mmCIF file of C-alpha atoms in Angstrom:
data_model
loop_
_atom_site.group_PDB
_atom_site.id
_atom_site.type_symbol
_atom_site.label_atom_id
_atom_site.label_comp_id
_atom_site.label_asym_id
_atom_site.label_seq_id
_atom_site.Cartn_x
_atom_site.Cartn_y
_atom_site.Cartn_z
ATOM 1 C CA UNK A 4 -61.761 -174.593 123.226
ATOM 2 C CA UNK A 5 -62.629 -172.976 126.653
ATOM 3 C CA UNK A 6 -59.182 -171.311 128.078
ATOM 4 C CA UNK A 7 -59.816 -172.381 131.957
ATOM 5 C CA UNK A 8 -59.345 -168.425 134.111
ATOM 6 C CA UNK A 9 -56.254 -167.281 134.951
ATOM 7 C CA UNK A 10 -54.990 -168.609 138.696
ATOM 8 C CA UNK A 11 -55.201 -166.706 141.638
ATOM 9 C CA UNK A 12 -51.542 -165.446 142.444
ATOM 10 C CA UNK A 13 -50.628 -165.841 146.375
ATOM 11 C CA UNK A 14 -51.315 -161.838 146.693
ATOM 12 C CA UNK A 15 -54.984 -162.400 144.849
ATOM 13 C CA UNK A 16 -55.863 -164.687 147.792
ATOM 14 C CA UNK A 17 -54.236 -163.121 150.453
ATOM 15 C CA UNK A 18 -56.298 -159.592 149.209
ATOM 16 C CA UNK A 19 -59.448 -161.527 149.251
ATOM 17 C CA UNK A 20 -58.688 -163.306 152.622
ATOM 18 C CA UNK A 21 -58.701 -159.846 154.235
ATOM 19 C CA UNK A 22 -61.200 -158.279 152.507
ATOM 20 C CA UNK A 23 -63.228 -161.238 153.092
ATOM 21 C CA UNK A 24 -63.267 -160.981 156.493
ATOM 22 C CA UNK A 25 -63.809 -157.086 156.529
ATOM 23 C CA UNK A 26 -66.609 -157.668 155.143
ATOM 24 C CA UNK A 27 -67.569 -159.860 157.523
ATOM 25 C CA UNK A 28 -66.285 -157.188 160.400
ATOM 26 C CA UNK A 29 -68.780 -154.279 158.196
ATOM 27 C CA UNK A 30 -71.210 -156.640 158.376
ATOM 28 C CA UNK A 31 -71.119 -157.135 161.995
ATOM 29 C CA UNK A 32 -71.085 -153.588 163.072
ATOM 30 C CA UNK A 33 -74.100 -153.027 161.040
ATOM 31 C CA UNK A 34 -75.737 -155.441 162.529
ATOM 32 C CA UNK A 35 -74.490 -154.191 165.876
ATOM 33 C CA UNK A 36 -75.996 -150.889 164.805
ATOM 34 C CA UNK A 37 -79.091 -152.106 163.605
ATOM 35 C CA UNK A 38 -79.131 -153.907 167.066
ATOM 36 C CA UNK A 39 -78.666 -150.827 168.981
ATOM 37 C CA UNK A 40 -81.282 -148.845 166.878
ATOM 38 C CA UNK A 41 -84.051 -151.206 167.155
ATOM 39 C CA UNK A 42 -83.691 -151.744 171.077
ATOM 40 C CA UNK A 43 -83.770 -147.653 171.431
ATOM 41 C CA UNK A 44 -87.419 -148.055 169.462
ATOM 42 C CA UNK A 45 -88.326 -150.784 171.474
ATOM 43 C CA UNK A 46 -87.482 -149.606 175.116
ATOM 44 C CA UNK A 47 -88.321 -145.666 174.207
ATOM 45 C CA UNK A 48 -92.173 -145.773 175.767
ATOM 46 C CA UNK A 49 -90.578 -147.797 179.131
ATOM 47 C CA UNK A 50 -87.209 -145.895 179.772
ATOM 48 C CA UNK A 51 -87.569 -142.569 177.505
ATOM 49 C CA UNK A 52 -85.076 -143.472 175.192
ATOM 50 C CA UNK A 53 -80.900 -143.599 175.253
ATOM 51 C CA UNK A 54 -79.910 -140.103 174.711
ATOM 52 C CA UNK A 55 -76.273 -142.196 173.813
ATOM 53 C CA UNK A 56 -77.486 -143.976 170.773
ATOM 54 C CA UNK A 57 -77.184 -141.126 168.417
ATOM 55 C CA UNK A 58 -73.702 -140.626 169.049
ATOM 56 C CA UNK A 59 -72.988 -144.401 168.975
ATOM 57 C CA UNK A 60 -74.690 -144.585 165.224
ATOM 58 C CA UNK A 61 -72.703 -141.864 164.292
ATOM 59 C CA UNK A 62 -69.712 -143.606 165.076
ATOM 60 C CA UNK A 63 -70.666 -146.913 163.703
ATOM 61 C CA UNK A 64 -72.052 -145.886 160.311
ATOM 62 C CA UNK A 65 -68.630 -144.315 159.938
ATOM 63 C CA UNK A 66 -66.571 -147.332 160.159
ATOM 64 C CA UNK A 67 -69.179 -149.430 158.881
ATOM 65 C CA UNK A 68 -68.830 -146.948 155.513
ATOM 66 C CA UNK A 69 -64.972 -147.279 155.516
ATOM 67 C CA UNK A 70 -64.530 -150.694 156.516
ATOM 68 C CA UNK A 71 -66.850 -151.734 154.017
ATOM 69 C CA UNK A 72 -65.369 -149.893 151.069
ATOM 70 C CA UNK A 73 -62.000 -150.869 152.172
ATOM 71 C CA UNK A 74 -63.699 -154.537 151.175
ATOM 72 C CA UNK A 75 -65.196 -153.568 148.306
ATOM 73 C CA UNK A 76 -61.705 -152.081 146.754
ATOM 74 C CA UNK A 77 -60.143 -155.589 147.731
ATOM 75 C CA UNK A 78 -62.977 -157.678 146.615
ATOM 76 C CA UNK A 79 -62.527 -155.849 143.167
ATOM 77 C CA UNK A 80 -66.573 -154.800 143.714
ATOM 78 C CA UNK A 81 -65.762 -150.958 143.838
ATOM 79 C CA UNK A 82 -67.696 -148.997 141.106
ATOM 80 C CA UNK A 83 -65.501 -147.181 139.504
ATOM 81 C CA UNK A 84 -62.278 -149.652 139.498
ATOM 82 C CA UNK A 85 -64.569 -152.145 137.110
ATOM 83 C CA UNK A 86 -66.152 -148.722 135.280
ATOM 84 C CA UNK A 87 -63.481 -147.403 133.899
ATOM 85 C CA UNK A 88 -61.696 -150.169 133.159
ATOM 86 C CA UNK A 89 -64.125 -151.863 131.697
ATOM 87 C CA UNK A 90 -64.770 -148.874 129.541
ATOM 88 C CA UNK A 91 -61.403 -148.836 128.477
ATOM 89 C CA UNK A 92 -60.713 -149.559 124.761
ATOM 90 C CA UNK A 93 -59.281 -152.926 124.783
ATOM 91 C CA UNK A 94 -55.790 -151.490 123.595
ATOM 92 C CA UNK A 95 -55.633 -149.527 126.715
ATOM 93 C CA UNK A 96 -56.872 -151.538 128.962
ATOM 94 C CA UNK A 97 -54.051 -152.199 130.950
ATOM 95 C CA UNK A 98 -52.903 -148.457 130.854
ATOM 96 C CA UNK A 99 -55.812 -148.275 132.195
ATOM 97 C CA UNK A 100 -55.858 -149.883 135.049
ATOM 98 C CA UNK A 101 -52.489 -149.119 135.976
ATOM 99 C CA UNK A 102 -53.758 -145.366 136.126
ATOM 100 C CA UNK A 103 -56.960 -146.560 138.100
ATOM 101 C CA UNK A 104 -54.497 -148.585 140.492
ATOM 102 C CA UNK A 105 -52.085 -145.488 140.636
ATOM 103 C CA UNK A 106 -55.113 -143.508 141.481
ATOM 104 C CA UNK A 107 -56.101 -145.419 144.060
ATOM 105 C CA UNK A 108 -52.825 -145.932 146.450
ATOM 106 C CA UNK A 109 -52.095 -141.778 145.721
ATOM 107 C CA UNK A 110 -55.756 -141.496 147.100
ATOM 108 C CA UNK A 111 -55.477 -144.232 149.954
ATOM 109 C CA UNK A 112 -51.874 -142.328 150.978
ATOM 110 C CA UNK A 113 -53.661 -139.003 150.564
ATOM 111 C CA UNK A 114 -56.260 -140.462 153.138
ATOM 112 C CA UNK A 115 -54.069 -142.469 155.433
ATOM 113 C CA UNK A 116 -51.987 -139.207 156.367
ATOM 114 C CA UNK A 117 -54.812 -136.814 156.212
ATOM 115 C CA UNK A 118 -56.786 -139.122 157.763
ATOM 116 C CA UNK A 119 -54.911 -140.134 160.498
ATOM 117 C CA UNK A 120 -53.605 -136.139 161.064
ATOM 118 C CA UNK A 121 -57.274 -135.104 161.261
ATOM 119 C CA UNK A 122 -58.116 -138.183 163.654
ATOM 120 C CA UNK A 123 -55.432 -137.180 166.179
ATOM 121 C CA UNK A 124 -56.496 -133.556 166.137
ATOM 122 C CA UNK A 125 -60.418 -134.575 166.845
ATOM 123 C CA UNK A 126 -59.117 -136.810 170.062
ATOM 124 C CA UNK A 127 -59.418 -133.596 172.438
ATOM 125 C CA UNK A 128 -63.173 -133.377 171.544
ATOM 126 C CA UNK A 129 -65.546 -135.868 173.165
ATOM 127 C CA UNK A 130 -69.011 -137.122 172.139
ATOM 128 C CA UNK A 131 -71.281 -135.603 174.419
ATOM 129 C CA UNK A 132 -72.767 -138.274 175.638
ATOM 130 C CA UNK A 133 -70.866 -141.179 175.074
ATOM 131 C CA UNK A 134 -67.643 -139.377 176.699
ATOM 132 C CA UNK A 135 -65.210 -140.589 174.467
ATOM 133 C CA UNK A 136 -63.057 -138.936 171.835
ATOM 134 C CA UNK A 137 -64.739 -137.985 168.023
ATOM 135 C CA UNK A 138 -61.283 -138.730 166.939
ATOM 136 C CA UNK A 139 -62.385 -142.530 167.113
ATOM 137 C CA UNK A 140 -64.807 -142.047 163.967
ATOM 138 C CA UNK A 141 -62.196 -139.897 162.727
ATOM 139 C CA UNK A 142 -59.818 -143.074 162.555
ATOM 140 C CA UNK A 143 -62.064 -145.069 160.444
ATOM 141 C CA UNK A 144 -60.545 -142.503 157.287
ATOM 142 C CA UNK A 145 -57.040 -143.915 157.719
ATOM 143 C CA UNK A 146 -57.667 -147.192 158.378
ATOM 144 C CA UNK A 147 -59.422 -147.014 154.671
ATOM 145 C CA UNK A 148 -56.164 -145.523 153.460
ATOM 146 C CA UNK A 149 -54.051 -148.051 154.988
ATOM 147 C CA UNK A 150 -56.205 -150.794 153.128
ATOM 148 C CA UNK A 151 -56.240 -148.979 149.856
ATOM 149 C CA UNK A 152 -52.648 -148.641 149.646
ATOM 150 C CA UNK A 153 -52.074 -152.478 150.789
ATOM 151 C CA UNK A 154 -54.741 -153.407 148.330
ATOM 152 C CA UNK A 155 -53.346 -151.045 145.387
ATOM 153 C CA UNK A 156 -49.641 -152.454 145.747
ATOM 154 C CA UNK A 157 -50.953 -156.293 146.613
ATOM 155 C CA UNK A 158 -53.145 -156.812 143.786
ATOM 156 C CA UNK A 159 -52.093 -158.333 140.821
ATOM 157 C CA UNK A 160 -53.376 -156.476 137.679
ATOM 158 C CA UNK A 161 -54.477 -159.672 135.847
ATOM 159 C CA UNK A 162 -57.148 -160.610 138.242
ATOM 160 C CA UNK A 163 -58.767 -157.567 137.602
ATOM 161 C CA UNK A 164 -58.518 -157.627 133.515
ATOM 162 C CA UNK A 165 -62.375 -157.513 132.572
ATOM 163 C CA UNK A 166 -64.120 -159.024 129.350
ATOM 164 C CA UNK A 167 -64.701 -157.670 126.430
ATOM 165 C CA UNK A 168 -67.359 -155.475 126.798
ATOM 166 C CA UNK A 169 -70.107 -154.102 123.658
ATOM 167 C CA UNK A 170 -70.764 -150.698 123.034
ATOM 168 C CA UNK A 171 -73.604 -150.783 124.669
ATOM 169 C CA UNK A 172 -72.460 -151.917 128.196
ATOM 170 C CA UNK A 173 -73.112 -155.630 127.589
ATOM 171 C CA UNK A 174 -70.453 -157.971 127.852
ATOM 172 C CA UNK A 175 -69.505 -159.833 124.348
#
């Protein structure tokens, strides 16, 4: 008899609604960078190149990074949450990912008020030549704390319980 998956509780959907559509904001500014990159190439012989794009990369890989794990931890496809869970015996398996989940909102705090501390003391020093403050990269870091805690307290632990898994790796 197949036993049908456990329903997604309102939390489980409202997680995956957001990190849905961070995704979809990650995906956007790489584009945007990719954009940016390929119109320096192409315009380089004719104008000499924008001296501003290196600065404006810099920025956007940075948020693109942290926006996009801040998806990954809500989409549940963040390495380690699945890898040492997973790894778990099946006895501890839900100690287990009550540790990982403690871990990850003490980390996400950890980053939100570092983070955000760092961010504000980087505002009084500007990108060369884009003229506006470093502390905007800088804010990507608590903004990924901010969704790890949400994330960590949101989620429900029984969306994330995995299958049994062989000793080899391979699911049973």
């Amino acid at each position: 008899m197949d036993s049908a998956p456990p329903q997604a509780s309102r939390r489980d959907m409202l997680v995956t609604g957001i990190s849905t559509r961070l995704a979809a904001i990650a995906g956007a500014v790489l584009l945007a960078l990719f954009l940016v990159n390929v119109a320096q190439i192409a315009t380089r012989p004719i104008t000499g190149g924008w001296i501003w794009v290196n600065d404006l990369s810099r920025l956007l890989v940075t948020w693109v990074i942290m926006i996009g794990a801040s998806a990954a931890i809500g989409l549940r496809e963040h390495l380690l949450v699945d890898f040492v869970v997973q790894r778990a015996p099946a006895a501890f398996r839900t100690v287990s990912a009550l540790v990982v989940r403690a871990l990850e909102v003490g980390i996400g705090f950890i980053l939100l008020v570092s983070g955000a501390a760092v961010a504000m003391n980087r505002m009084d020093i500007q990108y060369i030549q884009l003229g506006i403050p470093t502390g905007y990269a800088y804010l990507a870091v608590p903004v990924l704390g901010l969704f790890m805690v949400l994330f960590g307290v949101l989620m429900s632990l029984q969306g994330q319980q995995p299958t049994d898994v062989a000793e080899g790796g391979e699911a049973k």
